[in-house]
Amino acid sequence: MNVSVLGCGRWGSFLAWYTNRVGHDVMLWGRPGSKNLESLRLERKNEYLELPETIKFTDSLEEAVESAEIIIISISAQQLRSFLQTVSALPHIDEKIFLLCMKGLEAGTGKRLTQVFKEEMGAGCHVGVWLGPGHVQDFRKGIPNCMVIGSDEIEVTKKTVEAFNSELIRFYYGQDLIGNEIGAATKNVMGIAAGMLDGAGYSSLKGALMARGTRELSRIIRAMGGNDLTIYGLSHLGDYEATLFSPHSNNRRFGEDYVKGIPFTKLAEGVATIEALHHLSEVYDVELPICSALYAILFEHKETSKVLVDLFLRPVKFEF
Amino acid sequence: MNVSVLGCGRWGSFLAWYTNRVGHDVMLWGRPGSKNLESLRLERKNEYLELPETIKFTDSLEEAVESAEIIIISISAQQLRSFLQTVSALPHIDEKIFLLCMKGLEAGTGKRLTQVFKEEMGAGCHVGVWLGPGHVQDFRKGIPNCMVIGSDEIEVTKKTVEAFNSELIRFYYGQDLIGNEIGAATKNVMGIAAGMLDGAGYSSLKGALMARGTRELSRIIRAMGGNDLTIYGLSHLGDYEATLFSPHSNNRRFGEDYVKGIPFTKLAEGVATIEALHHLSEVYDVELPICSALYAILFEHKETSKVLVDLFLRPVKFEF
């Protein structure tokens, strides 16, 4: 099958490597002038992977979209809307399947990425999400993992799982698009919280963070119409190993550096998600104590250690 | 209030230190001839803690039980039944509150520890459980955590939470004794599984282990009459940081050493729990794939790596 991957960062180039490995004809797209694309073209490798000769490169969005049956998008979540405004002008887009391999919510609106997709591409365009745990470094070594693909259209889920399932990635059918999108986006928020606990010397509170964080997120998902068990699946809890406990996690690292006063050059994706969640908390009238604490720290500049300790020592008697 | 702690291992001596710290008159009991007791009497400290002069020591079970209003038990789970056979012969035991601070299920019968308690002590005796995450090393440094106390009698829960709640340990009321006991016991099983993944070089599968392990345990708890959300609370998921991700966890270490072929002198508590779970799985007719895999490895000597990989790559399409 012809597959195009839009976005040639670490994850995008992995997706090209993986989909090629499972037998597809793959084209990897980067923006004109993209340094990643330039360097991949020259060397056929980046810090993590070598890409085989059979993967084509292009900086023509039209070529990438036109030639593929399944189009995987892996760019920064906050850039999705403007990016799709360009994609939506291309021909035949309603004959394709788009898979969003990215985690986030739109800051300001709190919208899920498939909502942004439908608004920009039209309700008739087919879209799914590909989410869950996995490190590029491990996959390259042949260490398998489980991930999830979901869509509002079961045919999209079935077709893409069939196309991409392998001994290296075992895919599950996502049963709750709302829960999986919120779960995937908010694992970055929990990653920031975990990093703050690490930075403040409270790593042992990460257990309580997991138990209480999943509870509050479960409540917002239910309020939005999703299933309150989804947060405990691969897209969220299943990604905690890679996010809350990995020194490599950008979001965890961001939280740790923030607490330690180490300057950061780039905001972690979870920061925009905290803003989006803060908005959703008000819209759906659901209390999100951990999210509110992070909002108070990052957007209202409250003292981190005090907010974190207050959060875990607040007088609540029942867990559920 | 007069509080006695029965058992002077690492956790028992911590419980004496903690309950003394929050203002109670504490007596710490160890078996006659116990090396831990002897050394605490001589030095008033162990590897982890110093115990203040106000804590009394005794090797008389009668004195420890007779003098206290709340009696905390912290011994090895598999020894509970025979231990209680001695305690049950003492006078006035139905006027006391017993709190079990231990995690396990009875091997062979699969019984919860409060079931074992009621069978040996009589249905009229008051019992609760004190469970959840926390490292002695952290508490000593003043790093707080959240734990859970539960009982079939809400008055027992209220009284003990009121007695022991502090800025250092924030207690929640346990709402599901079955779920909390199964959850606390089985976190050791997940710890062994996590250690096996670590030892086999598959640490990144710990995310999938968390998502899928909690699901199967949730099913057995529901079958037993508990609440299927309890597994995601402090007593199980809340203890993952200390169990699945800590180099200090005995159960995780046992699993890692097992895979690496490093000889072990002592079985981890989770091993007996795997046997108990295997029994419960048959009695309640609930499939427990991760538990069965561990049973096959440890009790039927199947090849670890193959069982683990098969487990995560087995063809299941839906997560829930």
XYZ file of C-alpha atoms in Angstrom, chain A residues 133-135 138 142-146 148 154 161 166-175 180 201-208 210-212 214-215 218 227-235 237-241 245 309 311-320, chain B residues 133-135 138 142-146 148 154 161 166-175 180 201-208 210-212 214-215 218 227-235 237-241 245 309 311-320:
126
model
C 3.551 3.874 24.348
C 6.826 3.175 22.600
C 10.369 4.483 22.358
C 13.455 0.233 21.708
C 13.293 -5.107 18.055
C 11.646 -4.672 21.472
C 7.888 -4.937 20.870
C 5.103 -2.834 22.339
C 1.329 -2.496 22.255
C -3.904 1.608 19.885
C -14.720 1.113 12.630
C -4.737 -1.978 12.119
C 3.174 -6.656 13.261
C 5.241 -8.631 15.734
C 6.884 -5.347 16.695
C 3.727 -3.336 17.339
C 0.586 -5.146 18.451
C -2.363 -2.831 17.817
C -5.584 -2.781 19.774
C -8.817 -1.351 18.407
C -9.576 1.931 20.158
C -13.119 1.767 21.507
C -8.169 7.978 23.826
C 12.422 15.631 45.736
C 8.934 14.126 45.990
C 9.310 11.274 43.482
C 7.524 8.922 45.846
C 4.341 10.951 45.377
C 4.246 9.785 41.742
C 2.245 6.778 42.952
C -0.446 9.024 44.408
C -1.002 8.166 39.094
C -3.940 7.076 41.239
C -5.433 10.551 41.622
C -6.245 9.126 36.364
C -9.365 9.650 38.538
C -11.597 9.913 33.979
C -15.817 5.988 28.748
C -14.331 6.394 32.195
C -12.147 3.293 31.852
C -10.276 4.480 28.752
C -7.811 6.527 30.793
C -6.550 3.229 32.217
C -5.741 1.826 28.791
C -2.718 1.981 26.517
C -3.206 5.586 25.386
C -1.793 4.696 31.723
C 0.019 2.503 29.206
C 2.209 5.488 28.346
C 3.212 6.295 31.954
C 6.349 4.183 31.824
C 9.446 7.400 34.668
C 2.227 19.589 48.800
C -2.474 19.269 46.434
C -1.594 15.940 47.980
C -2.485 16.940 51.538
C -5.825 18.572 50.789
C -8.535 17.137 53.000
C -10.375 14.659 50.839
C -11.663 11.549 52.574
C -12.885 9.283 49.812
C -10.802 8.219 46.841
C -13.589 7.691 44.339
C 2.472 3.511 48.852
C 5.348 4.872 50.875
C 9.057 4.295 51.455
C 11.138 9.075 52.350
C 9.559 14.232 55.914
C 8.363 13.511 52.371
C 4.583 12.997 52.628
C 2.428 10.390 50.947
C -1.188 9.280 50.685
C -5.650 4.161 52.624
C -16.954 2.362 58.884
C -7.896 7.407 60.247
C -1.034 13.611 59.771
C 0.799 15.992 57.482
C 3.149 13.141 56.703
C 0.543 10.529 55.786
C -2.783 11.661 54.389
C -5.249 8.798 54.779
C -8.204 8.105 52.551
C -11.173 6.027 53.621
C -11.082 2.691 51.834
C -14.448 2.118 50.195
C -8.156 -2.916 48.375
C 15.454 -5.985 28.457
C 11.770 -5.224 27.875
C 11.312 -2.387 30.387
C 9.324 -0.417 27.841
C 6.582 -3.060 28.053
C 5.928 -1.973 31.645
C 3.470 0.574 30.245
C 1.443 -2.158 28.566
C 0.240 -1.486 33.797
C -2.652 -1.005 31.385
C -3.359 -4.701 30.909
C -4.935 -3.524 36.052
C -7.656 -4.669 33.637
C -10.187 -5.422 37.960
C -15.579 -2.493 42.767
C -13.737 -2.554 39.460
C -12.280 0.926 39.969
C -10.484 0.131 43.230
C -7.488 -1.366 41.441
C -6.790 2.153 40.104
C -6.600 3.660 43.578
C -3.832 4.096 46.118
C -3.663 0.465 47.230
C -1.901 1.672 41.040
C -0.807 4.169 43.696
C 1.863 1.696 44.763
C 3.322 1.146 41.284
C 5.946 3.846 41.661
C 9.884 1.362 39.145
C 6.597 -11.914 24.528
C 1.736 -12.590 26.462
C 2.056 -9.144 24.967
C 1.716 -10.276 21.372
C -1.278 -12.551 21.848
C -4.017 -11.694 19.387
C -6.512 -9.646 21.350
C -8.229 -6.864 19.471
C -10.150 -4.917 22.080
C -8.606 -3.462 25.215
C -11.667 -3.544 27.452
